[in-house]
PDB file of C-alpha atoms in Angstrom:
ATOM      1  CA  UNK V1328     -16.381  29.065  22.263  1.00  0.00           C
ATOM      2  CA  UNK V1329     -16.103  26.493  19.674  1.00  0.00           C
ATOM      3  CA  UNK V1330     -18.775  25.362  17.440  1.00  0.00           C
ATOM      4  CA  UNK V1331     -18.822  22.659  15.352  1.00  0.00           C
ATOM      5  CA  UNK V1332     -20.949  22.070  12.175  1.00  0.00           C
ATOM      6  CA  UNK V1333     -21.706  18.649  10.868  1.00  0.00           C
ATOM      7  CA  UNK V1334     -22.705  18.075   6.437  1.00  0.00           C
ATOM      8  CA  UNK V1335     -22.640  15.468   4.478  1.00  0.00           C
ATOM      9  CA  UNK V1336     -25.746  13.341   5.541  1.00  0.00           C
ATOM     10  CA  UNK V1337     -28.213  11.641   3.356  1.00  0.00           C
ATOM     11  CA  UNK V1338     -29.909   8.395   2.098  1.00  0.00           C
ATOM     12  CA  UNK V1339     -28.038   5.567   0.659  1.00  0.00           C
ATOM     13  CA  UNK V1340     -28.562   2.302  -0.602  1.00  0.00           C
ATOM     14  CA  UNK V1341     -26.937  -0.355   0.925  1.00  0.00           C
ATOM     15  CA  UNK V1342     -22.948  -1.040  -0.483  1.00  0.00           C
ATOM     16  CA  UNK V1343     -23.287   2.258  -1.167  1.00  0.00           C
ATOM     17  CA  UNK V1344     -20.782   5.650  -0.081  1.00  0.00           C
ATOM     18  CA  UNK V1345     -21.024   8.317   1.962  1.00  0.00           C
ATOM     19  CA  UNK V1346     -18.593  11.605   2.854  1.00  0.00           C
ATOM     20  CA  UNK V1347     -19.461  13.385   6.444  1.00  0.00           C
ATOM     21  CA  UNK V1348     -17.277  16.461   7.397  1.00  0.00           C
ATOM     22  CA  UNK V1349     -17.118  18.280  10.242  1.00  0.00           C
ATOM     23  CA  UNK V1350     -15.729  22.489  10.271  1.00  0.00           C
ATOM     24  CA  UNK V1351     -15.016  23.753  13.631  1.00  0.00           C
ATOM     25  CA  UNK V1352     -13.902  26.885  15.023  1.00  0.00           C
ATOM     26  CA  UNK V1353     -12.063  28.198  17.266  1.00  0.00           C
ATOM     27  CA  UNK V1354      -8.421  28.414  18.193  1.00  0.00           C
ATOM     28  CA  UNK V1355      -7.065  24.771  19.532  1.00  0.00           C
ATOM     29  CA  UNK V1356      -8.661  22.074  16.769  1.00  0.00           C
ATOM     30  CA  UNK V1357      -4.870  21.331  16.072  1.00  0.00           C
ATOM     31  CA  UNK V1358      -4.281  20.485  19.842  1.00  0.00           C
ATOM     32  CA  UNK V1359      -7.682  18.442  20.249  1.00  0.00           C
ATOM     33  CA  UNK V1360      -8.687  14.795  19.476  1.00  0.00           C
ATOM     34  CA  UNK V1361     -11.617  14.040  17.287  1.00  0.00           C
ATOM     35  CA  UNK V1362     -14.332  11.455  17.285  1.00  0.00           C
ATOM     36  CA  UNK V1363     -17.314  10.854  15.616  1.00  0.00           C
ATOM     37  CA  UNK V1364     -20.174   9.381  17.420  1.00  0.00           C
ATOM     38  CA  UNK V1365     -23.465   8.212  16.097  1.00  0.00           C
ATOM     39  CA  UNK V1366     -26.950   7.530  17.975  1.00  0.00           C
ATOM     40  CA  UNK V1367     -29.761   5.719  16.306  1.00  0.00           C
ATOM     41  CA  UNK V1368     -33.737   5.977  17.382  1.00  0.00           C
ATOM     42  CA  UNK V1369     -34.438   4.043  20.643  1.00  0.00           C
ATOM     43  CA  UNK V1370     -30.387   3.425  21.276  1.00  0.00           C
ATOM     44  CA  UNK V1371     -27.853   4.975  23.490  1.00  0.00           C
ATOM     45  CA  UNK V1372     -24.796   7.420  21.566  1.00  0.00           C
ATOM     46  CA  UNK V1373     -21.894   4.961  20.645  1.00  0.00           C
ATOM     47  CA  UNK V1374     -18.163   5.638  19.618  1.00  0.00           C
ATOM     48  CA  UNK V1375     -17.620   5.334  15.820  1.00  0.00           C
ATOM     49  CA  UNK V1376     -14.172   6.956  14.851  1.00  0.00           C
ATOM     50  CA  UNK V1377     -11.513   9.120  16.699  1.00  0.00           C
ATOM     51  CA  UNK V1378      -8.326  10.704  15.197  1.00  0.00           C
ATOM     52  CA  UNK V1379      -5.799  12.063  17.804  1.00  0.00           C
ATOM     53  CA  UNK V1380      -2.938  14.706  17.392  1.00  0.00           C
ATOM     54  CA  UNK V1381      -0.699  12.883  15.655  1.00  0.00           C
ATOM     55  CA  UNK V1382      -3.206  11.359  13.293  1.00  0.00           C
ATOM     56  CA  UNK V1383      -3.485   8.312  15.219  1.00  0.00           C
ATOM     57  CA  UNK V1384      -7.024   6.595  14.474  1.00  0.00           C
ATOM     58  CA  UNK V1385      -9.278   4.075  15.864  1.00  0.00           C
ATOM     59  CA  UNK V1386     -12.316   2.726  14.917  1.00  0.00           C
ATOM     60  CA  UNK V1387     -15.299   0.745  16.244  1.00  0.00           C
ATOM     61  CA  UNK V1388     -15.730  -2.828  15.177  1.00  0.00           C
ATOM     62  CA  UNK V1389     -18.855  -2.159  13.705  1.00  0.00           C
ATOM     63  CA  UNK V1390     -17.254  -0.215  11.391  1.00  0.00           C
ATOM     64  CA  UNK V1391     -13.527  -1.034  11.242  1.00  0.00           C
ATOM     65  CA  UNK V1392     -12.583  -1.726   7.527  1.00  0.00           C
ATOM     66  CA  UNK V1393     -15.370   0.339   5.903  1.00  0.00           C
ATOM     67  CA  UNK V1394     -14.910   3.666   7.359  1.00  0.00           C
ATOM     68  CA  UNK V1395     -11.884   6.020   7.190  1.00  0.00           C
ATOM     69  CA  UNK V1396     -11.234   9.233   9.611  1.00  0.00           C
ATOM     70  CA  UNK V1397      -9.176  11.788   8.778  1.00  0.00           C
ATOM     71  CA  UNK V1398      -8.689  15.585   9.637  1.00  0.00           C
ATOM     72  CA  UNK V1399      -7.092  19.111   7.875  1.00  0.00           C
ATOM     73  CA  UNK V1400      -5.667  20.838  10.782  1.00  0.00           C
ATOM     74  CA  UNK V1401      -5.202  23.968   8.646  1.00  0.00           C
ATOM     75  CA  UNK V1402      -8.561  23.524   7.685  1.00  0.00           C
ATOM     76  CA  UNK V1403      -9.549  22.865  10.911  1.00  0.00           C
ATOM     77  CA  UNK V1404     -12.062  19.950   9.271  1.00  0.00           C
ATOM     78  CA  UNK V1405     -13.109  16.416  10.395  1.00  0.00           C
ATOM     79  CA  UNK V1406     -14.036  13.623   7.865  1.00  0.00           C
ATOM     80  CA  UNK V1407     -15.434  10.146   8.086  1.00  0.00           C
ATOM     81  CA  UNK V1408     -15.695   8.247   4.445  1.00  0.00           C
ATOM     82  CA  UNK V1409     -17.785   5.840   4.655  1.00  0.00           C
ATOM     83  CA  UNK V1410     -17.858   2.691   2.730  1.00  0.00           C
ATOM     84  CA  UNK V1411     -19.926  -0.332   2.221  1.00  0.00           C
ATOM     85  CA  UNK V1412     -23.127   1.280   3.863  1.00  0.00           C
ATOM     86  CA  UNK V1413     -25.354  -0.981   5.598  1.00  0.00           C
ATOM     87  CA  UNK V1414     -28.531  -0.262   6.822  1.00  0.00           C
ATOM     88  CA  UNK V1415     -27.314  -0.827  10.615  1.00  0.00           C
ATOM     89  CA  UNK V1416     -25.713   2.274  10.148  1.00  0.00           C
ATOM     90  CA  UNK V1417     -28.299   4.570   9.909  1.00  0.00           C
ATOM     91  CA  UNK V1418     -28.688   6.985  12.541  1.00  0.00           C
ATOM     92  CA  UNK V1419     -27.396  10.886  13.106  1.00  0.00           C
ATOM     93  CA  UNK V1420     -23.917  11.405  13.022  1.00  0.00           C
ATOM     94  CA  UNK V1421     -22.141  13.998  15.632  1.00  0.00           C
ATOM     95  CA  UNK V1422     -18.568  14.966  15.275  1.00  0.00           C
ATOM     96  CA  UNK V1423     -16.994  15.942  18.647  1.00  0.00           C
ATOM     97  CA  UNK V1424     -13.688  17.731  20.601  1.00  0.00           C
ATOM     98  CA  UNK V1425     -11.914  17.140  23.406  1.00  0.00           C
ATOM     99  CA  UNK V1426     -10.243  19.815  25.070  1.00  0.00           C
ATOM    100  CA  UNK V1427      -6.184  20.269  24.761  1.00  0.00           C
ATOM    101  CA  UNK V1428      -4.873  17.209  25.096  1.00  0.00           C
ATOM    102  CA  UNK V1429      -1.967  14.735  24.647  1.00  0.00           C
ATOM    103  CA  UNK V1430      -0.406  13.977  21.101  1.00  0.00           C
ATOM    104  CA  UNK V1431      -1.729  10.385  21.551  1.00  0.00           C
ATOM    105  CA  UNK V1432      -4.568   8.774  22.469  1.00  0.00           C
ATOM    106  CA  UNK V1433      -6.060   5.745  22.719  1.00  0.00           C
ATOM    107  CA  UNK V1434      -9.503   4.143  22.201  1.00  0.00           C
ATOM    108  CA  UNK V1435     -10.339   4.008  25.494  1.00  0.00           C
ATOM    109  CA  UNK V1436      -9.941   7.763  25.778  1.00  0.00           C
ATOM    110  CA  UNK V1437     -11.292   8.613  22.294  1.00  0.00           C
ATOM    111  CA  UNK V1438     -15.240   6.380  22.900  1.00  0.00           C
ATOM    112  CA  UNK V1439     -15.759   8.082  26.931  1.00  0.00           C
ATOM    113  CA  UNK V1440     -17.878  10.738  25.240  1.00  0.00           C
ATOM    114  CA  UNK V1441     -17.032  12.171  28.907  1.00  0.00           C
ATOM    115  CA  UNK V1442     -13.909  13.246  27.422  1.00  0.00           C
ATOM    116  CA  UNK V1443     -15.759  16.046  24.848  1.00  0.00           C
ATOM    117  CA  UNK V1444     -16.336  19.537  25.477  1.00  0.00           C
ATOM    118  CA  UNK V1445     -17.632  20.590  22.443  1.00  0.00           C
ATOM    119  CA  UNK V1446     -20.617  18.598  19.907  1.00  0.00           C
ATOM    120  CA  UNK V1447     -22.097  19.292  16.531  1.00  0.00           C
ATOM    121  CA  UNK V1448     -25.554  19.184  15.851  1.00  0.00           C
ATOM    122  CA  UNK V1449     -25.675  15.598  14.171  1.00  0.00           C
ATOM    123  CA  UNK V1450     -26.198  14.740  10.595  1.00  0.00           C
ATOM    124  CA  UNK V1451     -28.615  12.240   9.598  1.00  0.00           C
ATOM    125  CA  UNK V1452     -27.206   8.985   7.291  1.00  0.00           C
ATOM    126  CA  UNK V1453     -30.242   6.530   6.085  1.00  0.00           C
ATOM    127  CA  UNK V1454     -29.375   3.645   4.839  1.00  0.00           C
ATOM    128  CA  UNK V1455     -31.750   2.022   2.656  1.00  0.00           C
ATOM    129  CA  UNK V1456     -31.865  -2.120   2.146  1.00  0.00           C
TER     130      UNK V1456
END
């Protein structure tokens, strides 16, 4: 069973950084695609980031530009540096896998949260104006 455990959330003022990572376990990280996902109070869950195998990545427009994925597959870890904080961004942060699956993908893949099996617990990122 894999588990996945979000850190990194905080508050931030606006322009301002922020580091999440994500640690999973389990055997197969290195043959999975990654995404993180955020969902903010009285909205639906909504595709930020995704990294497949080959370290392909893609990005929402919201955020294209100001945040950058990136993964350790001997570390079996999940980052999303993000940049030039605004406070639209606030909400909690989940990082999520797919099962096996192909060396690339594409962003229509990556956002159908359909495609997950496994979810972290969410961080929460505040973003103060």
């Amino acid at each position: 069973q894999v588990e996945l455990v979000e850190s990194g959330g905080g508050l931030v003022q606006a322009g301002g950084s922020l580091s999440l990572s994500c640690a999973a376990s389990g055997r197969t990280f290195s043959e999975a695609a990654m995404s993180w996902f955020r969902q903010a109070p009285g909205k639906e869950r909504e595709f930020v980031a995704g990294i497949d195998r080959s370290g392909g990545t893609f990005y929402s427009d919201s955020v294209k530009g100001r945040f950058t994925i990136s993964r350790d597959n001997a570390k079996k870890t999940v980052s999303l540096q993000m940049n030039s904080l605004k406070p639209d961004d606030s909400a909690v942060y989940y990082c999520a896998k797919t099962p096996r699956t192909a060396y690339f993908a594409n962003i229509y893949y990556l956002s159908d949260q359909k495609k997950y099996v496994a979810w972290g617990q969410g961080t929460q990122v505040t973003v103060s104006s």
